[in-house]
């Protein structure tokens, strides 16, 4: 059986020392091993951004895609080979700015994919511009006088869009993060896991200390019920979206791929897809 070390490759991440993304990489590797996966059973599909590099740092199938397009690619991979476990990953810019349309529809489509957003509340790769996750008043090169836009709440949007699994974590809490990724991998449907992942180089506001001070762990509420959708929305709003833990899960809705009629359970790679002579002649006859 594979251990987390089997999900390591020999590519050295070029993230800045201290970047939150390192812990997310480690948590994915641990969660994959804990759920009994082998590297060849996993595909990690990422967008573009510092965070998007993650697909190159995990020993598994992988694709470093296009900015904002991790989810369309990941959904295609899952539909083509439902035997693969598919993780999509990228930054808050990738998923909640340019890719937001895909995110909302992937959530409501509910294919069995785990989507891990590395949320540093800034555009890291392009050297520090304001993202939809940046706070009002946030000063960067793109908003030198402070952002005058409202901060996007992806958790509220996900819940409204019909999400079946929503969790949030912090890259420093690797124990909680690993457990939530495991829960996402085990969930039959689309799992959104938003992870606060400090950008130590460009975001001097939302630092490790800032998150430690502001995060509200759902463990503090022993009566919290993640199957209660209204309760989940209330808690997200009450905490200003800064809660961590399993926020919402609907175990009853079936994933998209289970509901498509005529969709064969075995992956394309294992199907006999060559046309028989008879079938080929039938098709050709239609063009005569
Ligand atoms: C279509 C397209 N538009 C814009 C860019 C430029 N670009 C690359 S990464 C990025 C944003 C990076 O921020 P985020 O997705 O949050 O990831 P991070 O680098 O912070 O991990 C942008 C705007 C691009 N590569 N492709
Ligand atoms: S610029 Fe920020 S997000 Fe990018 S690697 Fe460095 S610390 Fe991480």
mmCIF file of C-alpha atoms and ligand atoms in Angstrom:
data_model
loop_
_atom_site.group_PDB
_atom_site.id
_atom_site.type_symbol
_atom_site.label_atom_id
_atom_site.label_comp_id
_atom_site.label_asym_id
_atom_site.label_seq_id
_atom_site.Cartn_x
_atom_site.Cartn_y
_atom_site.Cartn_z
ATOM 1 C CA UNK A 1 0.000 0.000 0.000
ATOM 2 C CA UNK A 2 1.284 3.469 -0.909
ATOM 3 C CA UNK A 3 2.487 5.868 1.786
ATOM 4 C CA UNK A 4 2.626 9.651 1.494
ATOM 5 C CA UNK A 5 6.243 9.330 0.317
ATOM 6 C CA UNK A 6 5.051 7.511 -2.810
ATOM 7 C CA UNK A 7 3.176 10.701 -3.793
ATOM 8 C CA UNK A 8 6.453 12.666 -3.742
ATOM 9 C CA UNK A 9 8.442 13.218 -6.923
ATOM 10 C CA UNK A 10 11.900 14.699 -7.387
ATOM 11 C CA UNK A 11 10.744 18.158 -8.503
ATOM 12 C CA UNK A 12 11.728 20.835 -5.972
ATOM 13 C CA UNK A 13 8.925 23.377 -5.476
ATOM 14 C CA UNK A 14 9.988 26.926 -6.335
ATOM 15 C CA UNK A 15 7.495 28.522 -3.941
ATOM 16 C CA UNK A 16 8.988 31.192 -1.659
ATOM 17 C CA UNK A 17 10.233 29.832 1.690
ATOM 18 C CA UNK A 18 7.279 30.036 4.118
ATOM 19 C CA UNK A 19 4.543 29.991 1.438
ATOM 20 C CA UNK A 20 1.394 28.263 2.724
ATOM 21 C CA UNK A 21 1.218 26.112 -0.401
ATOM 22 C CA UNK A 22 3.927 23.719 0.898
ATOM 23 C CA UNK A 23 1.638 22.418 3.648
ATOM 24 C CA UNK A 24 -1.251 21.972 1.227
ATOM 25 C CA UNK A 25 0.974 19.856 -0.990
ATOM 26 C CA UNK A 26 1.955 17.722 2.037
ATOM 27 C CA UNK A 27 -1.678 17.415 3.169
ATOM 28 C CA UNK A 28 -2.783 16.214 -0.285
ATOM 29 C CA UNK A 29 -0.006 13.601 -0.301
ATOM 30 C CA UNK A 30 -0.965 12.382 3.171
ATOM 31 C CA UNK A 31 -4.701 12.349 2.455
ATOM 32 C CA UNK A 32 -4.174 10.435 -0.798
ATOM 33 C CA UNK A 33 -2.180 7.757 1.046
ATOM 34 C CA UNK A 34 -4.645 7.647 3.964
ATOM 35 C CA UNK A 35 -7.554 6.986 1.595
ATOM 36 C CA UNK A 36 -5.690 3.972 0.171
ATOM 37 C CA UNK A 37 -4.902 5.457 -3.241
ATOM 38 C CA UNK A 38 -1.937 4.500 -5.385
ATOM 39 C CA UNK A 39 -0.256 7.320 -7.387
ATOM 40 C CA UNK A 40 -1.589 5.902 -10.674
ATOM 41 C CA UNK A 41 -5.163 6.152 -9.377
ATOM 42 C CA UNK A 42 -4.936 9.912 -8.816
ATOM 43 C CA UNK A 43 -4.984 12.892 -11.209
ATOM 44 C CA UNK A 44 -4.161 16.408 -9.970
ATOM 45 C CA UNK A 45 -5.313 19.123 -12.361
ATOM 46 C CA UNK A 46 -4.338 22.723 -11.650
ATOM 47 C CA UNK A 47 -4.787 26.193 -13.073
ATOM 48 C CA UNK A 48 -2.134 28.899 -13.403
ATOM 49 C CA UNK A 49 -0.682 30.783 -10.460
ATOM 50 C CA UNK A 50 1.966 29.990 -7.847
ATOM 51 C CA UNK A 51 -0.585 27.536 -6.444
ATOM 52 C CA UNK A 52 -1.150 26.050 -9.886
ATOM 53 C CA UNK A 53 2.331 24.574 -9.823
ATOM 54 C CA UNK A 54 1.124 21.960 -7.353
ATOM 55 C CA UNK A 55 0.240 19.413 -10.040
ATOM 56 C CA UNK A 56 3.942 19.218 -10.941
ATOM 57 C CA UNK A 57 4.976 18.476 -7.362
ATOM 58 C CA UNK A 58 2.844 15.399 -6.709
ATOM 59 C CA UNK A 59 3.613 11.910 -7.999
ATOM 60 C CA UNK A 60 0.358 11.186 -9.814
ATOM 61 C CA UNK A 61 -1.176 11.978 -13.178
ATOM 62 C CA UNK A 62 -1.236 15.726 -13.516
ATOM 63 C CA UNK A 63 -1.889 18.663 -15.753
ATOM 64 C CA UNK A 64 -0.850 22.272 -15.198
ATOM 65 C CA UNK A 65 -3.613 23.817 -17.251
ATOM 66 C CA UNK A 66 -4.815 27.285 -18.162
ATOM 67 C CA UNK A 67 -5.607 30.176 -15.808
ATOM 68 C CA UNK A 68 -9.137 29.706 -14.453
ATOM 69 C CA UNK A 69 -9.694 26.446 -16.315
ATOM 70 C CA UNK A 70 -8.663 23.756 -13.829
ATOM 71 C CA UNK A 71 -12.262 22.671 -13.359
ATOM 72 C CA UNK A 72 -13.306 22.229 -17.012
ATOM 73 C CA UNK A 73 -10.208 20.069 -17.523
ATOM 74 C CA UNK A 74 -10.741 18.133 -14.283
ATOM 75 C CA UNK A 75 -14.376 17.452 -15.171
ATOM 76 C CA UNK A 76 -13.325 16.194 -18.607
ATOM 77 C CA UNK A 77 -10.761 13.870 -17.023
ATOM 78 C CA UNK A 78 -13.355 12.500 -14.606
ATOM 79 C CA UNK A 79 -15.919 11.934 -17.350
ATOM 80 C CA UNK A 80 -13.360 10.205 -19.562
ATOM 81 C CA UNK A 81 -12.109 7.965 -16.765
ATOM 82 C CA UNK A 82 -14.340 7.791 -13.729
ATOM 83 C CA UNK A 83 -12.003 5.198 -12.203
ATOM 84 C CA UNK A 84 -9.506 7.980 -11.487
ATOM 85 C CA UNK A 85 -9.706 10.052 -8.316
ATOM 86 C CA UNK A 86 -9.546 13.648 -9.483
ATOM 87 C CA UNK A 87 -8.278 16.635 -7.494
ATOM 88 C CA UNK A 88 -8.520 20.115 -9.015
ATOM 89 C CA UNK A 89 -6.481 22.883 -7.451
ATOM 90 C CA UNK A 90 -5.496 26.517 -7.901
ATOM 91 C CA UNK A 91 -5.521 29.978 -6.373
ATOM 92 C CA UNK A 92 -8.358 32.253 -5.325
ATOM 93 C CA UNK A 93 -7.727 34.313 -8.467
ATOM 94 C CA UNK A 94 -7.887 31.180 -10.571
ATOM 95 C CA UNK A 95 -11.104 29.845 -9.064
ATOM 96 C CA UNK A 96 -12.953 32.933 -7.838
ATOM 97 C CA UNK A 97 -12.003 35.586 -10.440
ATOM 98 C CA UNK A 98 -11.400 34.409 -14.015
ATOM 99 C CA UNK A 99 -12.670 30.891 -13.240
ATOM 100 C CA UNK A 100 -15.708 31.786 -11.136
ATOM 101 C CA UNK A 101 -18.216 30.828 -13.843
ATOM 102 C CA UNK A 102 -16.702 27.359 -14.034
ATOM 103 C CA UNK A 103 -16.595 27.062 -10.252
ATOM 104 C CA UNK A 104 -20.300 27.787 -9.803
ATOM 105 C CA UNK A 105 -21.348 25.375 -12.534
ATOM 106 C CA UNK A 106 -18.963 22.643 -11.392
ATOM 107 C CA UNK A 107 -20.471 22.975 -7.921
ATOM 108 C CA UNK A 108 -24.038 22.601 -9.165
ATOM 109 C CA UNK A 109 -23.056 19.852 -11.643
ATOM 110 C CA UNK A 110 -21.629 17.815 -8.743
ATOM 111 C CA UNK A 111 -19.153 15.510 -10.449
ATOM 112 C CA UNK A 112 -17.085 13.493 -7.988
ATOM 113 C CA UNK A 113 -14.059 15.847 -7.836
ATOM 114 C CA UNK A 114 -12.220 17.399 -4.895
ATOM 115 C CA UNK A 115 -11.472 21.087 -5.533
ATOM 116 C CA UNK A 116 -8.790 22.588 -3.281
ATOM 117 C CA UNK A 117 -8.445 26.367 -3.476
ATOM 118 C CA UNK A 118 -5.212 27.848 -2.129
ATOM 119 C CA UNK A 119 -6.654 31.136 -0.909
ATOM 120 C CA UNK A 120 -3.981 33.776 -0.196
ATOM 121 C CA UNK A 121 -6.327 36.708 -0.911
ATOM 122 C CA UNK A 122 -3.967 38.106 -3.562
ATOM 123 C CA UNK A 123 -2.527 37.294 -6.999
ATOM 124 C CA UNK A 124 0.889 35.843 -6.099
ATOM 125 C CA UNK A 125 2.400 34.765 -9.407
ATOM 126 C CA UNK A 126 1.850 38.133 -11.082
ATOM 127 C CA UNK A 127 3.541 39.856 -8.121
ATOM 128 C CA UNK A 128 0.745 41.003 -5.874
ATOM 129 C CA UNK A 129 -2.484 42.415 -7.266
ATOM 130 C CA UNK A 130 -5.848 42.593 -5.488
ATOM 131 C CA UNK A 131 -8.030 39.479 -5.914
ATOM 132 C CA UNK A 132 -11.792 39.095 -5.351
ATOM 133 C CA UNK A 133 -10.862 37.629 -1.951
ATOM 134 C CA UNK A 134 -8.910 40.729 -0.862
ATOM 135 C CA UNK A 135 -10.499 42.812 1.889
ATOM 136 C CA UNK A 136 -11.977 46.239 1.281
ATOM 137 C CA UNK A 137 -9.254 48.832 1.691
ATOM 138 C CA UNK A 138 -6.557 46.318 0.685
ATOM 139 C CA UNK A 139 -3.643 48.180 -0.925
ATOM 140 C CA UNK A 140 -1.669 46.634 -3.765
ATOM 141 C CA UNK A 141 -0.107 47.844 -7.000
ATOM 142 C CA UNK A 142 -3.521 47.438 -8.687
ATOM 143 C CA UNK A 143 -5.394 49.282 -5.890
ATOM 144 C CA UNK A 144 -2.857 51.792 -4.525
ATOM 145 C CA UNK A 145 -5.562 53.682 -2.648
ATOM 146 C CA UNK A 146 -7.152 50.528 -1.264
ATOM 147 C CA UNK A 147 -9.741 48.195 -2.819
ATOM 148 C CA UNK A 148 -13.224 49.733 -3.022
ATOM 149 C CA UNK A 149 -14.875 46.451 -4.007
ATOM 150 C CA UNK A 150 -16.781 44.050 -1.763
ATOM 151 C CA UNK A 151 -14.908 40.874 -0.810
ATOM 152 C CA UNK A 152 -16.313 37.759 -2.423
ATOM 153 C CA UNK A 153 -17.622 35.034 -0.110
ATOM 154 C CA UNK A 154 -17.020 31.737 -1.940
ATOM 155 C CA UNK A 155 -18.589 29.698 0.840
ATOM 156 C CA UNK A 156 -21.911 31.571 0.609
ATOM 157 C CA UNK A 157 -21.840 31.290 -3.178
ATOM 158 C CA UNK A 158 -21.073 27.555 -3.011
ATOM 159 C CA UNK A 159 -23.936 26.931 -0.611
ATOM 160 C CA UNK A 160 -26.350 28.919 -2.801
ATOM 161 C CA UNK A 161 -25.153 27.058 -5.898
ATOM 162 C CA UNK A 162 -26.166 23.710 -4.394
ATOM 163 C CA UNK A 163 -22.817 22.439 -3.120
ATOM 164 C CA UNK A 164 -22.854 18.982 -1.558
ATOM 165 C CA UNK A 165 -19.567 19.416 0.369
ATOM 166 C CA UNK A 166 -17.988 22.632 1.665
ATOM 167 C CA UNK A 167 -15.003 22.795 3.990
ATOM 168 C CA UNK A 168 -12.433 25.399 4.903
ATOM 169 C CA UNK A 169 -9.036 25.074 6.545
ATOM 170 C CA UNK A 170 -5.741 26.807 7.240
ATOM 171 C CA UNK A 171 -2.433 25.620 5.806
ATOM 172 C CA UNK A 172 -0.816 25.703 9.277
ATOM 173 C CA UNK A 173 -3.364 23.235 10.637
ATOM 174 C CA UNK A 174 -2.087 20.287 8.642
ATOM 175 C CA UNK A 175 -3.953 17.764 10.811
ATOM 176 C CA UNK A 176 -7.342 19.364 10.157
ATOM 177 C CA UNK A 177 -6.483 20.022 6.513
ATOM 178 C CA UNK A 178 -5.455 16.401 5.863
ATOM 179 C CA UNK A 179 -8.641 15.120 7.521
ATOM 180 C CA UNK A 180 -10.811 17.474 5.442
ATOM 181 C CA UNK A 181 -9.085 16.497 2.184
ATOM 182 C CA UNK A 182 -9.623 12.847 3.113
ATOM 183 C CA UNK A 183 -13.300 13.579 3.774
ATOM 184 C CA UNK A 184 -13.501 15.379 0.415
ATOM 185 C CA UNK A 185 -11.901 12.440 -1.396
ATOM 186 C CA UNK A 186 -14.347 10.065 0.273
ATOM 187 C CA UNK A 187 -17.374 12.286 -0.507
ATOM 188 C CA UNK A 188 -19.366 11.087 -3.513
ATOM 189 C CA UNK A 189 -19.778 14.365 -5.363
ATOM 190 C CA UNK A 190 -18.079 17.750 -5.732
ATOM 191 C CA UNK A 191 -16.105 18.879 -2.678
ATOM 192 C CA UNK A 192 -14.979 22.468 -2.282
ATOM 193 C CA UNK A 193 -12.145 22.890 0.212
ATOM 194 C CA UNK A 194 -11.011 26.493 0.573
ATOM 195 C CA UNK A 195 -7.647 26.746 2.340
ATOM 196 C CA UNK A 196 -6.174 29.934 3.790
ATOM 197 C CA UNK A 197 -2.613 29.783 2.482
ATOM 198 C CA UNK A 198 -0.585 32.898 3.349
ATOM 199 C CA UNK A 199 1.485 34.572 0.629
ATOM 200 C CA UNK A 200 4.467 35.669 2.711
ATOM 201 C CA UNK A 201 5.966 37.736 -0.099
ATOM 202 C CA UNK A 202 3.105 39.979 -1.218
ATOM 203 C CA UNK A 203 0.294 39.826 1.355
ATOM 204 C CA UNK A 204 1.524 41.633 4.456
ATOM 205 C CA UNK A 205 -1.992 41.888 5.940
ATOM 206 C CA UNK A 206 -3.394 38.334 5.919
ATOM 207 C CA UNK A 207 -0.339 36.758 7.538
ATOM 208 C CA UNK A 208 -0.058 33.541 9.592
ATOM 209 C CA UNK A 209 -0.550 35.599 12.761
ATOM 210 C CA UNK A 210 -3.585 37.386 11.288
ATOM 211 C CA UNK A 211 -5.280 34.078 10.460
ATOM 212 C CA UNK A 212 -4.417 32.581 13.868
ATOM 213 C CA UNK A 213 -6.072 35.572 15.499
ATOM 214 C CA UNK A 214 -9.210 35.622 13.316
ATOM 215 C CA UNK A 215 -10.025 32.009 12.429
ATOM 216 C CA UNK A 216 -13.003 30.407 14.192
ATOM 217 C CA UNK A 217 -12.675 26.613 14.386
ATOM 218 C CA UNK A 218 -16.005 24.775 14.176
ATOM 219 C CA UNK A 219 -14.716 22.491 16.962
ATOM 220 C CA UNK A 220 -15.725 25.326 19.267
ATOM 221 C CA UNK A 221 -19.382 24.524 18.471
ATOM 222 C CA UNK A 222 -19.995 20.889 19.492
ATOM 223 C CA UNK A 223 -23.680 21.128 18.452
ATOM 224 C CA UNK A 224 -22.881 22.345 14.942
ATOM 225 C CA UNK A 225 -24.638 20.152 12.366
ATOM 226 C CA UNK A 226 -22.985 20.160 8.897
ATOM 227 C CA UNK A 227 -26.094 18.639 7.300
ATOM 228 C CA UNK A 228 -28.134 21.764 8.140
ATOM 229 C CA UNK A 229 -27.925 24.101 5.132
ATOM 230 C CA UNK A 230 -29.535 27.114 6.804
ATOM 231 C CA UNK A 231 -27.352 26.622 9.887
ATOM 232 C CA UNK A 232 -24.278 26.501 7.642
ATOM 233 C CA UNK A 233 -25.195 29.778 5.918
ATOM 234 C CA UNK A 234 -25.822 31.421 9.288
ATOM 235 C CA UNK A 235 -22.473 30.289 10.681
ATOM 236 C CA UNK A 236 -20.586 31.439 7.556
ATOM 237 C CA UNK A 237 -22.183 34.886 7.885
ATOM 238 C CA UNK A 238 -21.738 35.109 11.669
ATOM 239 C CA UNK A 239 -17.996 34.412 11.370
ATOM 240 C CA UNK A 240 -17.381 36.640 8.357
ATOM 241 C CA UNK A 241 -16.422 33.534 6.383
ATOM 242 C CA UNK A 242 -13.456 32.863 8.684
ATOM 243 C CA UNK A 243 -14.649 29.516 10.039
ATOM 244 C CA UNK A 244 -12.678 26.294 9.527
ATOM 245 C CA UNK A 245 -13.830 22.693 9.528
ATOM 246 C CA UNK A 246 -16.502 20.725 7.689
ATOM 247 C CA UNK A 247 -19.131 23.374 7.013
ATOM 248 C CA UNK A 248 -21.710 21.524 4.947
ATOM 249 C CA UNK A 249 -22.250 18.048 3.563
ATOM 250 C CA UNK A 250 -25.203 16.523 1.726
ATOM 251 C CA UNK A 251 -24.644 12.776 1.566
ATOM 252 C CA UNK A 252 -27.865 12.043 -0.273
ATOM 253 C CA UNK A 253 -27.411 13.709 -3.654
ATOM 254 C CA UNK A 254 -25.879 11.357 -6.236
ATOM 255 C CA UNK A 255 -22.899 12.590 -8.281
ATOM 256 C CA UNK A 256 -23.470 13.685 -11.876
ATOM 257 C CA UNK A 257 -21.705 10.691 -13.413
ATOM 258 C CA UNK A 258 -24.025 8.267 -11.600
ATOM 259 C CA UNK A 259 -27.068 9.882 -13.185
ATOM 260 C CA UNK A 260 -26.014 9.926 -16.854
ATOM 261 C CA UNK A 261 -27.905 7.213 -18.668
ATOM 262 C CA UNK A 262 -25.804 4.901 -20.822
ATOM 263 C CA UNK A 263 -22.530 6.090 -19.243
ATOM 264 C CA UNK A 264 -20.393 3.029 -18.687
ATOM 265 C CA UNK A 265 -18.811 2.696 -15.249
ATOM 266 C CA UNK A 266 -15.430 1.476 -16.529
ATOM 267 C CA UNK A 267 -12.925 4.119 -17.663
ATOM 268 C CA UNK A 268 -12.422 4.806 -21.371
ATOM 269 C CA UNK A 269 -8.915 3.346 -21.112
ATOM 270 C CA UNK A 270 -10.447 -0.001 -20.202
ATOM 271 C CA UNK A 271 -13.235 0.006 -22.776
ATOM 272 C CA UNK A 272 -13.211 -1.614 -26.180
ATOM 273 C CA UNK A 273 -13.868 1.482 -28.238
ATOM 274 C CA UNK A 274 -12.850 0.281 -31.698
ATOM 275 C CA UNK A 275 -15.774 0.105 -34.174
ATOM 276 C CA UNK A 276 -16.744 -3.303 -35.491
ATOM 277 C CA UNK A 277 -16.792 -3.658 -39.304
ATOM 278 C CA UNK A 278 -20.567 -4.022 -39.149
ATOM 279 C CA UNK A 279 -21.035 -0.834 -37.090
ATOM 280 C CA UNK A 280 -18.621 1.064 -39.342
ATOM 281 C CA UNK A 281 -20.567 -0.014 -42.476
ATOM 282 C CA UNK A 282 -23.851 1.017 -40.828
ATOM 283 C CA UNK A 283 -22.462 4.501 -40.106
ATOM 284 C CA UNK A 284 -21.060 4.859 -43.627
ATOM 285 C CA UNK A 285 -24.395 3.830 -45.109
ATOM 286 C CA UNK A 286 -25.968 6.941 -43.561
ATOM 287 C CA UNK A 287 -23.785 9.166 -45.784
ATOM 288 C CA UNK A 288 -24.628 7.448 -49.072
HETATM 289 C C1 LIG B 1 -6.023 33.999 -19.347
HETATM 290 C C2 LIG B 1 -4.998 34.556 -18.417
HETATM 291 N N1 LIG B 1 -5.233 35.745 -17.808
HETATM 292 C C3 LIG B 1 -4.325 36.250 -16.950
HETATM 293 C C4 LIG B 1 -3.166 35.563 -16.703
HETATM 294 C C5 LIG B 1 -2.141 36.169 -15.751
HETATM 295 N N2 LIG B 1 -2.180 35.510 -14.458
HETATM 296 C C6 LIG B 1 -1.394 34.447 -14.190
HETATM 297 S S1 LIG B 1 -1.581 33.874 -12.633
HETATM 298 C C7 LIG B 1 -2.720 35.099 -12.293
HETATM 299 C C8 LIG B 1 -3.349 35.228 -10.934
HETATM 300 C C9 LIG B 1 -2.635 34.492 -9.865
HETATM 301 O O1 LIG B 1 -3.359 34.536 -8.658
HETATM 302 P P1 LIG B 1 -4.052 33.246 -8.055
HETATM 303 O O2 LIG B 1 -4.835 32.519 -9.071
HETATM 304 O O3 LIG B 1 -4.784 33.661 -6.841
HETATM 305 O O4 LIG B 1 -2.823 32.292 -7.701
HETATM 306 P P2 LIG B 1 -1.538 32.537 -6.770
HETATM 307 O O5 LIG B 1 -0.430 32.925 -7.710
HETATM 308 O O6 LIG B 1 -1.865 33.606 -5.795
HETATM 309 O O7 LIG B 1 -1.310 31.223 -6.145
HETATM 310 C C10 LIG B 1 -2.943 35.917 -13.399
HETATM 311 C C11 LIG B 1 -3.872 37.054 -13.416
HETATM 312 C C12 LIG B 1 -2.964 34.326 -17.343
HETATM 313 N N3 LIG B 1 -1.881 33.567 -17.106
HETATM 314 N N4 LIG B 1 -3.895 33.847 -18.194
HETATM 315 S S1 LIG B 2 4.640 34.818 -4.263
HETATM 316 FE FE1 LIG B 2 3.321 34.307 -2.527
HETATM 317 S S2 LIG B 2 1.946 32.684 -3.276
HETATM 318 FE FE2 LIG B 2 3.704 32.822 -4.685
HETATM 319 S S3 LIG B 2 5.185 31.296 -3.946
HETATM 320 FE FE3 LIG B 2 5.722 33.275 -3.033
HETATM 321 S S4 LIG B 2 4.669 33.275 -1.037
HETATM 322 FE FE4 LIG B 2 3.706 31.685 -2.290
#
